[in-house]
PDB file of N, CA and C in Angstrom:
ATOM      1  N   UNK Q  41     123.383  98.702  98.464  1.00 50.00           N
ATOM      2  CA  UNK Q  41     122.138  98.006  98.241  1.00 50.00           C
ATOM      3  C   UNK Q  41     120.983  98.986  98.440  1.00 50.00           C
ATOM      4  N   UNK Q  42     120.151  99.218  97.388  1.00 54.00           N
ATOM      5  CA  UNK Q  42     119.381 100.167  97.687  1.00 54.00           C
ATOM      6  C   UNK Q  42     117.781  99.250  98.243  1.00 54.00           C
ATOM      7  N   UNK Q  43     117.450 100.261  98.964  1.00 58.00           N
ATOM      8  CA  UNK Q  43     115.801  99.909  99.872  1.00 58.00           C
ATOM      9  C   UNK Q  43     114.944  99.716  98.402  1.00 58.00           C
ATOM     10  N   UNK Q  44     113.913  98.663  98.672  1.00 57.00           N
ATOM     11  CA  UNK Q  44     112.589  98.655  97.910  1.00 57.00           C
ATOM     12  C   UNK Q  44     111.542  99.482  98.346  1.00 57.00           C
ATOM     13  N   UNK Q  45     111.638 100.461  99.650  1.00 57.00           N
ATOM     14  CA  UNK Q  45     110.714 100.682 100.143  1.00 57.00           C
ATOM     15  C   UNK Q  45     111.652 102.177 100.361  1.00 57.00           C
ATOM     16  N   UNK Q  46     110.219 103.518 100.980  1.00 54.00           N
ATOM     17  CA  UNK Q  46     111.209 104.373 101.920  1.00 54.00           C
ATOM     18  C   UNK Q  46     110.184 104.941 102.978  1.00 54.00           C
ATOM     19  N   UNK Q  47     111.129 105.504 103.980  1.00 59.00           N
ATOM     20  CA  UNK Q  47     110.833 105.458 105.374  1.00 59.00           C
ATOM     21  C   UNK Q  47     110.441 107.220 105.291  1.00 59.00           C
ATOM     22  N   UNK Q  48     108.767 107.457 105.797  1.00 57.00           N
ATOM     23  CA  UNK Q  48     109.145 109.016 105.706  1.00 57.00           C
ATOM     24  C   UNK Q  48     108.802 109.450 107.173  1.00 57.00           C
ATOM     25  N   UNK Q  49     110.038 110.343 108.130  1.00 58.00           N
ATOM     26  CA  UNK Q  49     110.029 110.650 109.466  1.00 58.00           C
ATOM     27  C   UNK Q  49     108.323 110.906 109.797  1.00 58.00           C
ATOM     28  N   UNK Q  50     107.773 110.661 111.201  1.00 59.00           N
ATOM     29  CA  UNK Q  50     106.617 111.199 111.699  1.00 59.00           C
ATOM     30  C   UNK Q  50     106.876 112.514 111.684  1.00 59.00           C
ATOM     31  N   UNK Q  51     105.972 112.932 112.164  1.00 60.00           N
ATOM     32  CA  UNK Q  51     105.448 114.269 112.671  1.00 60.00           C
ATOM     33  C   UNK Q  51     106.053 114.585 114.121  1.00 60.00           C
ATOM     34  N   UNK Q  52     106.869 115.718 114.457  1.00 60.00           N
ATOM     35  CA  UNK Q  52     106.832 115.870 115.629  1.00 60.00           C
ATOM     36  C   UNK Q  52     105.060 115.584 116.846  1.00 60.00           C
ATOM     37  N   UNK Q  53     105.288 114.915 117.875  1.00 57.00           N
ATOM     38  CA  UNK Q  53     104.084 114.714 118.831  1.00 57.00           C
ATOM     39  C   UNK Q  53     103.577 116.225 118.778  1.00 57.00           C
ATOM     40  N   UNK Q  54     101.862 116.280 118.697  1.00 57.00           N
ATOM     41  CA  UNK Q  54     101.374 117.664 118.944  1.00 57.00           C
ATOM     42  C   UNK Q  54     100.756 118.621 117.609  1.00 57.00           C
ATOM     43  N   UNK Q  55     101.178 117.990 116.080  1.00 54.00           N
ATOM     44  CA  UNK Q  55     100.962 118.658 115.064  1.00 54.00           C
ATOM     45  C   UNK Q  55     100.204 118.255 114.775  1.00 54.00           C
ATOM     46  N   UNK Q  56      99.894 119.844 113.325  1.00 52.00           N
ATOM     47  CA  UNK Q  56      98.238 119.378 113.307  1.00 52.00           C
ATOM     48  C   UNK Q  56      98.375 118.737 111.752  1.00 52.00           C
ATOM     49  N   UNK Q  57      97.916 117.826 111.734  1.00 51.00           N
ATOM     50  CA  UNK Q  57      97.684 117.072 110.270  1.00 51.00           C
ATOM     51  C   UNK Q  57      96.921 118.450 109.047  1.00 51.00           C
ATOM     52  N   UNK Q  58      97.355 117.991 107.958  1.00 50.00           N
ATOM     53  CA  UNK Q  58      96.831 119.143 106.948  1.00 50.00           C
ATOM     54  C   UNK Q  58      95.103 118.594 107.164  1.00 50.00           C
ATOM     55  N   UNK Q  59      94.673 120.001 106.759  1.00 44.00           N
ATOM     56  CA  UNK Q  59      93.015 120.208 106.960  1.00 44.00           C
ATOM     57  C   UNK Q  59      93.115 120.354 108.633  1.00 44.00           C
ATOM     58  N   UNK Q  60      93.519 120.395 109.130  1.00 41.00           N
ATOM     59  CA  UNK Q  60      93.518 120.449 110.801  1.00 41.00           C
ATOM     60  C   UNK Q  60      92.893 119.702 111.328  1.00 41.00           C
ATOM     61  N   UNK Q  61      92.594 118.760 110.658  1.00 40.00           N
ATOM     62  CA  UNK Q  61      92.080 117.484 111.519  1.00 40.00           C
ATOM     63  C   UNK Q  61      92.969 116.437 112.620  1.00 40.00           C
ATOM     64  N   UNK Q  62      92.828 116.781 113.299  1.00 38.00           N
ATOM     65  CA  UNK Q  62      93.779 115.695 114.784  1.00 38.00           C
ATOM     66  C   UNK Q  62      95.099 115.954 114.416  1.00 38.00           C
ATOM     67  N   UNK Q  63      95.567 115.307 115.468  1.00 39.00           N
ATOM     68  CA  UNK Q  63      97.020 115.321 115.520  1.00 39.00           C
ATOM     69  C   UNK Q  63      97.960 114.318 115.230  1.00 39.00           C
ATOM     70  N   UNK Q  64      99.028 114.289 114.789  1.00 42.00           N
ATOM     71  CA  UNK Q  64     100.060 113.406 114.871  1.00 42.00           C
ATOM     72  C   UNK Q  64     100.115 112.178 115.842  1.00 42.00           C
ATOM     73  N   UNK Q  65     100.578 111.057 115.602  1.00 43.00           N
ATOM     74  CA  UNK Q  65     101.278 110.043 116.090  1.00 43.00           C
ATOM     75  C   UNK Q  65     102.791 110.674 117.283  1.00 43.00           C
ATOM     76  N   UNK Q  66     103.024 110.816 118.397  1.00 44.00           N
ATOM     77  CA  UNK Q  66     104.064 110.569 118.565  1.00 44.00           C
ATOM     78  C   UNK Q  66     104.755 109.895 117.618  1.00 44.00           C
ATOM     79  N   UNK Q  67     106.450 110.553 117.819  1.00 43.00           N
ATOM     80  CA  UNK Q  67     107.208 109.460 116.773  1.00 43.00           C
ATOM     81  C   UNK Q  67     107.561 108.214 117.516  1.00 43.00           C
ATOM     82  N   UNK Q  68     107.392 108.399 119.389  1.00 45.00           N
ATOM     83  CA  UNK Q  68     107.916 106.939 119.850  1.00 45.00           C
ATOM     84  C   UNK Q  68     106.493 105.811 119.447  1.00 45.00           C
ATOM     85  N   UNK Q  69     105.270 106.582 119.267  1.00 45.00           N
ATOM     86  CA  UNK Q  69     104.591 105.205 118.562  1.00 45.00           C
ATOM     87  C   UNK Q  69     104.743 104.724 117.540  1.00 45.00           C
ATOM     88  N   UNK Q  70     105.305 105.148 117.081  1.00 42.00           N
ATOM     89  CA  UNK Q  70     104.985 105.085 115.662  1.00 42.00           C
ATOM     90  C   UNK Q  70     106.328 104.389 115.144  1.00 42.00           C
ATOM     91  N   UNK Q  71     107.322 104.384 115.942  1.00 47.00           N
ATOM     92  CA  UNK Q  71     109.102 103.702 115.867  1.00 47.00           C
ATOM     93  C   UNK Q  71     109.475 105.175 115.021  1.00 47.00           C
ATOM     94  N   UNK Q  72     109.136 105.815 114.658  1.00 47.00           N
ATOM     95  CA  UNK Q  72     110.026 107.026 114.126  1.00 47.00           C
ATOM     96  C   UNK Q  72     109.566 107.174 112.754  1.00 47.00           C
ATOM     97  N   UNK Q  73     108.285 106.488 111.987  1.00 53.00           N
ATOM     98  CA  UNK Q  73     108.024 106.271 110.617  1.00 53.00           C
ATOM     99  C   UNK Q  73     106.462 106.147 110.687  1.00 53.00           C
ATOM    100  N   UNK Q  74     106.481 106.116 109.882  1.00 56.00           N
ATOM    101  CA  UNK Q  74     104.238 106.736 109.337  1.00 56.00           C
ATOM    102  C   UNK Q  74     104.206 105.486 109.145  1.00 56.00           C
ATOM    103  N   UNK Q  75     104.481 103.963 108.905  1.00 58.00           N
ATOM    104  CA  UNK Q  75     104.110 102.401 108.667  1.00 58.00           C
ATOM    105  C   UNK Q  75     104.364 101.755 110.222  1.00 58.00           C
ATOM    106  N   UNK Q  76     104.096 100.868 110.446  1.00 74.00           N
ATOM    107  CA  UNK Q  76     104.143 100.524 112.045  1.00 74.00           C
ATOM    108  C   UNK Q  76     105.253  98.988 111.327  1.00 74.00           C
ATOM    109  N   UNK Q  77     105.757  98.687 112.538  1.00 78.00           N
ATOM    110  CA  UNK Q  77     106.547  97.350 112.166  1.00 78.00           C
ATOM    111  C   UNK Q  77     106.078  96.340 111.475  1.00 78.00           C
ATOM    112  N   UNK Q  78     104.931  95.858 112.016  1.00 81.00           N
ATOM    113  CA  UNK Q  78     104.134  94.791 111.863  1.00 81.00           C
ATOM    114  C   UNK Q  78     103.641  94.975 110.608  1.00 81.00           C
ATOM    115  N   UNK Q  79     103.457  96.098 109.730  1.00 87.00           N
ATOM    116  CA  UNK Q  79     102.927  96.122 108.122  1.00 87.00           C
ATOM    117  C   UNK Q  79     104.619  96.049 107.765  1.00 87.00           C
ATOM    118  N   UNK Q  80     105.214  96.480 107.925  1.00 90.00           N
ATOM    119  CA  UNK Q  80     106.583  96.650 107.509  1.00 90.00           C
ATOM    120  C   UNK Q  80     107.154  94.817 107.164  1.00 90.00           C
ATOM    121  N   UNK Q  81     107.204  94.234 108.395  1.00 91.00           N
ATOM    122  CA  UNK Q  81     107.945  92.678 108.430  1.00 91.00           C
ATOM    123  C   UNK Q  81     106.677  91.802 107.396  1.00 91.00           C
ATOM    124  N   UNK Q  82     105.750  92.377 107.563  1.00 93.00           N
ATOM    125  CA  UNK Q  82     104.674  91.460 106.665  1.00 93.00           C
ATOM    126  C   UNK Q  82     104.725  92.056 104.976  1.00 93.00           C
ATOM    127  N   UNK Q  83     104.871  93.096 104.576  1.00 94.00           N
ATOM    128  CA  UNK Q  83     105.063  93.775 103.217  1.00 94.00           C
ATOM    129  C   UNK Q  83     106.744  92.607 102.861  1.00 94.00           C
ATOM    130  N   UNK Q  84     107.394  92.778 103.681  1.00 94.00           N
ATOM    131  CA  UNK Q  84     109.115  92.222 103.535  1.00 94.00           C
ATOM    132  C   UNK Q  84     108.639  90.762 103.457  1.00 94.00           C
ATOM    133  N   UNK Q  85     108.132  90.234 104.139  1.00 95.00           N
ATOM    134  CA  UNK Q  85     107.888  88.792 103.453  1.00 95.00           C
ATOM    135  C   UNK Q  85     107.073  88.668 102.397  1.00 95.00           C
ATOM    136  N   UNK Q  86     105.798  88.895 102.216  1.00 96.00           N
ATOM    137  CA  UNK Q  86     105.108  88.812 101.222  1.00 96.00           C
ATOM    138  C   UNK Q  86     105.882  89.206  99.881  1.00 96.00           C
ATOM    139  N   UNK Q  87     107.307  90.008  99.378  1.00 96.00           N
ATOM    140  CA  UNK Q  87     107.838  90.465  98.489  1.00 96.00           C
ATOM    141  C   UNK Q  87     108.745  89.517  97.977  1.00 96.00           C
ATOM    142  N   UNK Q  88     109.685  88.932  99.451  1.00 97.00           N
ATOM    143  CA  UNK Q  88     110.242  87.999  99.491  1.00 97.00           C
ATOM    144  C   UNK Q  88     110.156  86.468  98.587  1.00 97.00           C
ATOM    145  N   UNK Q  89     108.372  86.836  99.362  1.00 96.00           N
ATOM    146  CA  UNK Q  89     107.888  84.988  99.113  1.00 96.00           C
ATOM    147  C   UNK Q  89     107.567  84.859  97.747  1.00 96.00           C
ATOM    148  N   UNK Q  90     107.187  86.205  97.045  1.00 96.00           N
ATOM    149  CA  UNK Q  90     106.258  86.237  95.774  1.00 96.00           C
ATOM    150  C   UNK Q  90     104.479  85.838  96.522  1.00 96.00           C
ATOM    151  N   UNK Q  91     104.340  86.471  97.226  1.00 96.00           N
ATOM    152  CA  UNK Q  91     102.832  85.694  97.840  1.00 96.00           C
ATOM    153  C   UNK Q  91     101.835  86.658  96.201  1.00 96.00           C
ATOM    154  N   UNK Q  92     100.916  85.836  96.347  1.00 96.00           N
ATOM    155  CA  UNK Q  92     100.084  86.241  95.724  1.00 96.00           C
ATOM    156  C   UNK Q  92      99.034  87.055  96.379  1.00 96.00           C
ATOM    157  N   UNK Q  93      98.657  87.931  96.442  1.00 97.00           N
ATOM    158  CA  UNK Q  93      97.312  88.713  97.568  1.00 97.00           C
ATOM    159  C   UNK Q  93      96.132  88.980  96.949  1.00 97.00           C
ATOM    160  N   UNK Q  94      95.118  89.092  97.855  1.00 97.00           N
ATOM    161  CA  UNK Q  94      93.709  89.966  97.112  1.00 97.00           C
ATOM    162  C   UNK Q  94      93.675  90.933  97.620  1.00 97.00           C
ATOM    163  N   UNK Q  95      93.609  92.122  97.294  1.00 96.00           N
ATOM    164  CA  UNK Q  95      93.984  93.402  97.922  1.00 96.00           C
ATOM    165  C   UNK Q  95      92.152  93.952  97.344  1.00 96.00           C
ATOM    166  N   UNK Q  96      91.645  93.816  98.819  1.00 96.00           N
ATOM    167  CA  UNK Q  96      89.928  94.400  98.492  1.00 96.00           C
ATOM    168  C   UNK Q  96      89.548  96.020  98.680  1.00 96.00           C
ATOM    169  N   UNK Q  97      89.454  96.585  97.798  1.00 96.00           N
ATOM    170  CA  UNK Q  97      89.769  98.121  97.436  1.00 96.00           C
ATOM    171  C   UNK Q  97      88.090  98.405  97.790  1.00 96.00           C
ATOM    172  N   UNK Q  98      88.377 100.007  98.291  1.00 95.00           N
ATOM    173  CA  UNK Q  98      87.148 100.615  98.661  1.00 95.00           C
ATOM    174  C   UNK Q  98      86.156 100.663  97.719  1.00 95.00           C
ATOM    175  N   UNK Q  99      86.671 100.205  96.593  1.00 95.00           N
ATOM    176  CA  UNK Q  99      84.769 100.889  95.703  1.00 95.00           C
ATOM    177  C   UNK Q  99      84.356  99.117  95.964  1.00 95.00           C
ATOM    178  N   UNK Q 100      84.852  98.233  96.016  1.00 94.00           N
ATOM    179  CA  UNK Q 100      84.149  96.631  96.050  1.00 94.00           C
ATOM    180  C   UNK Q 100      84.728  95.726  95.327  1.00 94.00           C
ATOM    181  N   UNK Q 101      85.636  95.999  94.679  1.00 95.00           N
ATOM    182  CA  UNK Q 101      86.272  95.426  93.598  1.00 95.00           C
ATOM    183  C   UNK Q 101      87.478  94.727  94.618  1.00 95.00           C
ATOM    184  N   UNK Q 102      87.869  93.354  93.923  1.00 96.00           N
ATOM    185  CA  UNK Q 102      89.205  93.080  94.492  1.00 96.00           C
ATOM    186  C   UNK Q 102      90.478  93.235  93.117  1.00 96.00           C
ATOM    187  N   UNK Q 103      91.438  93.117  93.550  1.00 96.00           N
ATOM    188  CA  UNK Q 103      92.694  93.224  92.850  1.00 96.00           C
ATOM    189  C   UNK Q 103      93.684  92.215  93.525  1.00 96.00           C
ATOM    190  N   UNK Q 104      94.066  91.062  92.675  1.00 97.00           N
ATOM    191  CA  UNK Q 104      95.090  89.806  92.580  1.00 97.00           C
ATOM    192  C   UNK Q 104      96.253  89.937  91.927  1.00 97.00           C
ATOM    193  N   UNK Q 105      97.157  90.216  92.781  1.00 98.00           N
ATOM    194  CA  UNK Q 105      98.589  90.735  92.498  1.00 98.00           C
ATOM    195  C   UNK Q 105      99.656  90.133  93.734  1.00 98.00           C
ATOM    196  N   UNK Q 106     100.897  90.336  93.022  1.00 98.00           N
ATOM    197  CA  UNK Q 106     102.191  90.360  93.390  1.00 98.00           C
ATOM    198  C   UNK Q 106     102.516  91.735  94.556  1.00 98.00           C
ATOM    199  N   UNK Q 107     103.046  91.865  95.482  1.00 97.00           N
ATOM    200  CA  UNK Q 107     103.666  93.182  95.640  1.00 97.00           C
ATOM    201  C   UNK Q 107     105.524  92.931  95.461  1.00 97.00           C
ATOM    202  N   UNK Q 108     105.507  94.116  94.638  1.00 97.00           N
ATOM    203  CA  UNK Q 108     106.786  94.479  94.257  1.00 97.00           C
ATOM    204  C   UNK Q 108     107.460  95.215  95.257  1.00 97.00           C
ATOM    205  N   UNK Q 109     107.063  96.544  95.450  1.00 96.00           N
ATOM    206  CA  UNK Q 109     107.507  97.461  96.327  1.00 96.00           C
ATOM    207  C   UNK Q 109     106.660  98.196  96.817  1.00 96.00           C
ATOM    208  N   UNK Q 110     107.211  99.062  97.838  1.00 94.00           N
ATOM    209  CA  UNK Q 110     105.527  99.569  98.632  1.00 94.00           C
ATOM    210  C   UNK Q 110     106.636 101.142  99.186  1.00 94.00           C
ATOM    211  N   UNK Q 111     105.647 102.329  99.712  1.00 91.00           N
ATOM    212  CA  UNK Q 111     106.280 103.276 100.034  1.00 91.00           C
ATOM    213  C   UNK Q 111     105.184 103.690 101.116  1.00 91.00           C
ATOM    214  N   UNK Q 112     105.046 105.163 101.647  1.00 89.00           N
ATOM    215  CA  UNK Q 112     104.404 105.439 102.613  1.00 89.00           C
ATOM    216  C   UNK Q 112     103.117 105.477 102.133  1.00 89.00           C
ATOM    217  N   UNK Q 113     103.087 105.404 101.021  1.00 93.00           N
ATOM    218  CA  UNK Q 113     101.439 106.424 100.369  1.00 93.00           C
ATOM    219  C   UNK Q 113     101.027 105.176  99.519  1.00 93.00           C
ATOM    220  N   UNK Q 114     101.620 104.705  98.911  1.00 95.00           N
ATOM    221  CA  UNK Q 114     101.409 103.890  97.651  1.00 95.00           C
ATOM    222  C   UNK Q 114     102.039 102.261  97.655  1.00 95.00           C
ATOM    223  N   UNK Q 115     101.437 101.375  96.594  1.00 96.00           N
ATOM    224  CA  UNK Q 115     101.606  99.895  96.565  1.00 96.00           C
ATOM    225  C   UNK Q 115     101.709  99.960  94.857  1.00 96.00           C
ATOM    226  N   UNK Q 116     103.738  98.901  94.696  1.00 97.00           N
ATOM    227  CA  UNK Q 116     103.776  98.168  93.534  1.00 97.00           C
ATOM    228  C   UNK Q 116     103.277  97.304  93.269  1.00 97.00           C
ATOM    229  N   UNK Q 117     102.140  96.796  92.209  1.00 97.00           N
ATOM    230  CA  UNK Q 117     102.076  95.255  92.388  1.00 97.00           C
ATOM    231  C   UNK Q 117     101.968  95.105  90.670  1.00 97.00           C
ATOM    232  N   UNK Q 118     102.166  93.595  90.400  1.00 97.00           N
ATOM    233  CA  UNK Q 118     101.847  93.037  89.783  1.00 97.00           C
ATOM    234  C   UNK Q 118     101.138  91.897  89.683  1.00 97.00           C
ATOM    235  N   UNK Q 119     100.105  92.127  88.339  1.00 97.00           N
ATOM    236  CA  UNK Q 119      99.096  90.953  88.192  1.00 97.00           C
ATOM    237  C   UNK Q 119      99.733  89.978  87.434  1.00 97.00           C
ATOM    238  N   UNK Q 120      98.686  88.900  87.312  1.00 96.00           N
ATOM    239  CA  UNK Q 120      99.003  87.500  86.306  1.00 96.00           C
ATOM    240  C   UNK Q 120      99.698  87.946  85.617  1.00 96.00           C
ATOM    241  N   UNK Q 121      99.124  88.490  85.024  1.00 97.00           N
ATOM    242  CA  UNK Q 121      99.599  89.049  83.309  1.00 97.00           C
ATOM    243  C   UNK Q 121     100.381  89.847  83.109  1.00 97.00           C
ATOM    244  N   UNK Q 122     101.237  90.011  83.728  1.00 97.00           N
ATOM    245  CA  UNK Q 122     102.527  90.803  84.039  1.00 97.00           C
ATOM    246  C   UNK Q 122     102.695  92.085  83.824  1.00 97.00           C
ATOM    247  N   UNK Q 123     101.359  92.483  84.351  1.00 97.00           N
ATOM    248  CA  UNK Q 123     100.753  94.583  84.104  1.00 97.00           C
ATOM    249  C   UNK Q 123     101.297  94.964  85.452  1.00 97.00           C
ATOM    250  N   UNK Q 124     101.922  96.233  85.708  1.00 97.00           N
ATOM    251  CA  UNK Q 124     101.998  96.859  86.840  1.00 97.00           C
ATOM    252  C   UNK Q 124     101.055  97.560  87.210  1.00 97.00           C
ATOM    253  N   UNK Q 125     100.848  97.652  88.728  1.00 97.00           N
ATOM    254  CA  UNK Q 125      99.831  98.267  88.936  1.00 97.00           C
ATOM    255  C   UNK Q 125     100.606  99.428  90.252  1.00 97.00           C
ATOM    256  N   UNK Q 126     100.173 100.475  90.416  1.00 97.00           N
ATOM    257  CA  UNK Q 126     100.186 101.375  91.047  1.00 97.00           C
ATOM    258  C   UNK Q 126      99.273 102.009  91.989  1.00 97.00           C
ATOM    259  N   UNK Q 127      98.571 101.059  93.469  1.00 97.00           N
ATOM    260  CA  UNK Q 127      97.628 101.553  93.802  1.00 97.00           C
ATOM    261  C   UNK Q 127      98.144 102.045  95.358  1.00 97.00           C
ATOM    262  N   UNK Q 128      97.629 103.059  95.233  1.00 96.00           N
ATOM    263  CA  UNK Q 128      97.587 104.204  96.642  1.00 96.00           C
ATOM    264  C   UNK Q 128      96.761 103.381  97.927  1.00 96.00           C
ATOM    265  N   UNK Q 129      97.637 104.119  98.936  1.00 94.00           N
ATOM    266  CA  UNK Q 129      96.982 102.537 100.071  1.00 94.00           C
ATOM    267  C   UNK Q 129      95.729 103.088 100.577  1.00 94.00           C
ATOM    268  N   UNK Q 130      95.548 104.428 100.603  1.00 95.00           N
ATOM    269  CA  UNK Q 130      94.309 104.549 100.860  1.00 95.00           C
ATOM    270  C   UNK Q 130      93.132 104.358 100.287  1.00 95.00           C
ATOM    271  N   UNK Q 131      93.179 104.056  99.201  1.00 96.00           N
ATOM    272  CA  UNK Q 131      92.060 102.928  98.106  1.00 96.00           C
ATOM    273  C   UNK Q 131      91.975 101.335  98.754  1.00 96.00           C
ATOM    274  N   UNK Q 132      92.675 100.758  99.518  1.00 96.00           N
ATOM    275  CA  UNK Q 132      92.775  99.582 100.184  1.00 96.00           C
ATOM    276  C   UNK Q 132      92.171  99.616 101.393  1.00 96.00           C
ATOM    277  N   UNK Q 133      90.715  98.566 101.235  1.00 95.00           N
ATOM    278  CA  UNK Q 133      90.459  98.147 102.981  1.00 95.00           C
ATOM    279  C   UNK Q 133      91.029  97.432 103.338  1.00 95.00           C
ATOM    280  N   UNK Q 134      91.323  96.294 102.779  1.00 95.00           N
ATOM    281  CA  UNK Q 134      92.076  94.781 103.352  1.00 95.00           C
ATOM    282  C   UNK Q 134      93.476  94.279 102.419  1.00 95.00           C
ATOM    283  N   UNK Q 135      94.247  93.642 102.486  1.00 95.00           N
ATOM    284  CA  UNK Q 135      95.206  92.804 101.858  1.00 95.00           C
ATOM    285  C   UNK Q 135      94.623  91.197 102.593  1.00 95.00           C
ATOM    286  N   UNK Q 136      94.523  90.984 101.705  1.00 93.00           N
ATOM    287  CA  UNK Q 136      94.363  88.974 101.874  1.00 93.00           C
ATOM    288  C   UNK Q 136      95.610  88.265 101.275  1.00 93.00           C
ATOM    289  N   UNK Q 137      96.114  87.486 101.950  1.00 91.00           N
ATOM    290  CA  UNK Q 137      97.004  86.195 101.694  1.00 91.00           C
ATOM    291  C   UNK Q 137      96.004  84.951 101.627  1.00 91.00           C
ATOM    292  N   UNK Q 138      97.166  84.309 100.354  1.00 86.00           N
ATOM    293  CA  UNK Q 138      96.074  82.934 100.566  1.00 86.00           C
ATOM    294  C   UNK Q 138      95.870  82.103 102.149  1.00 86.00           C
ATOM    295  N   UNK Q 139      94.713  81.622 101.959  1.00 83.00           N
ATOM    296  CA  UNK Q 139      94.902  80.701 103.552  1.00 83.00           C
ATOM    297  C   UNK Q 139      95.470  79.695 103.410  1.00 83.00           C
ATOM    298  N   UNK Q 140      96.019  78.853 104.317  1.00 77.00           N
ATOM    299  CA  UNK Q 140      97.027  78.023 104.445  1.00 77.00           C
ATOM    300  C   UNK Q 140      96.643  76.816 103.788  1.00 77.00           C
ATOM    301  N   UNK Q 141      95.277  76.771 104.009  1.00 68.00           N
ATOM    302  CA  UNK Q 141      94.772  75.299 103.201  1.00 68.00           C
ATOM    303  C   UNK Q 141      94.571  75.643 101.756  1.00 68.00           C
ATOM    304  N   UNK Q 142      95.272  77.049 101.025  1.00 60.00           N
ATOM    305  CA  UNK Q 142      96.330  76.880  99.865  1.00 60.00           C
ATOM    306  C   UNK Q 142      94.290  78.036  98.728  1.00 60.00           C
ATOM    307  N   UNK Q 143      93.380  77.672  99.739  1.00 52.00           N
ATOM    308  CA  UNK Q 143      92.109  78.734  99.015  1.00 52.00           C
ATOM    309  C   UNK Q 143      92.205  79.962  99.536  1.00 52.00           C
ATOM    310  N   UNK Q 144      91.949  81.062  98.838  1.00 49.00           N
ATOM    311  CA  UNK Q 144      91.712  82.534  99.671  1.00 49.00           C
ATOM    312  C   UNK Q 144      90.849  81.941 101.001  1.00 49.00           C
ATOM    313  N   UNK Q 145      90.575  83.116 102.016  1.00 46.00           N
ATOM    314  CA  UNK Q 145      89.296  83.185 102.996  1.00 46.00           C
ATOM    315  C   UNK Q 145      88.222  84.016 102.159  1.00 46.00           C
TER     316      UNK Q 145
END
């Protein structure tokens, strides 16, 4: 069964990130991977459920999609209209789920 997703090791504790700006995560914070659990179990349901999201991207714009699959750097999704989209997570401030009383927040 192959993964929808992949896991890429931390940084040994102490290294210097490219551009030499700060350092690494320990790998015991981090569980041994650059995504923390809690985005991890929430990406796995939302894929699961088919949730629909608003994913509110840094220039102001939102984007209403599916997520398909997700990796360390980057997000599968698909819209209504059954276009794939390919957006890098660092273009993402927020992911929104609908709220429970069934309207975005």
């Amino acid at each position: 069964m192959s993964k929808d997703w992949v896991e890429v090791p931390a940084r040994p504790a102490g290294t210097v990130r490219a551009g030499g700006v700060g350092a690494a995560a320990p790998a015991a914070a981090t569980g041994g991977s650059r995504s923390s659990e809690a985005q991890n179990a929430l990406y796995h349901r939302w894929m699961a459920e088919g949730t629909p999201l608003a994913l509110r991207l840094r220039d102001g714009t939102t984007l209403e999609a599916r997520l398909l699959r997700y990796d360390t750097y980057a997000l599968h999704l698909q819209d209504a209209e059954g276009r794939d989209w390919l957006v890098f997570k660092h273009a993402v401030n927020a992911i929104v789920p609908p709220s429970p009383g069934g309207g975005e927040s």
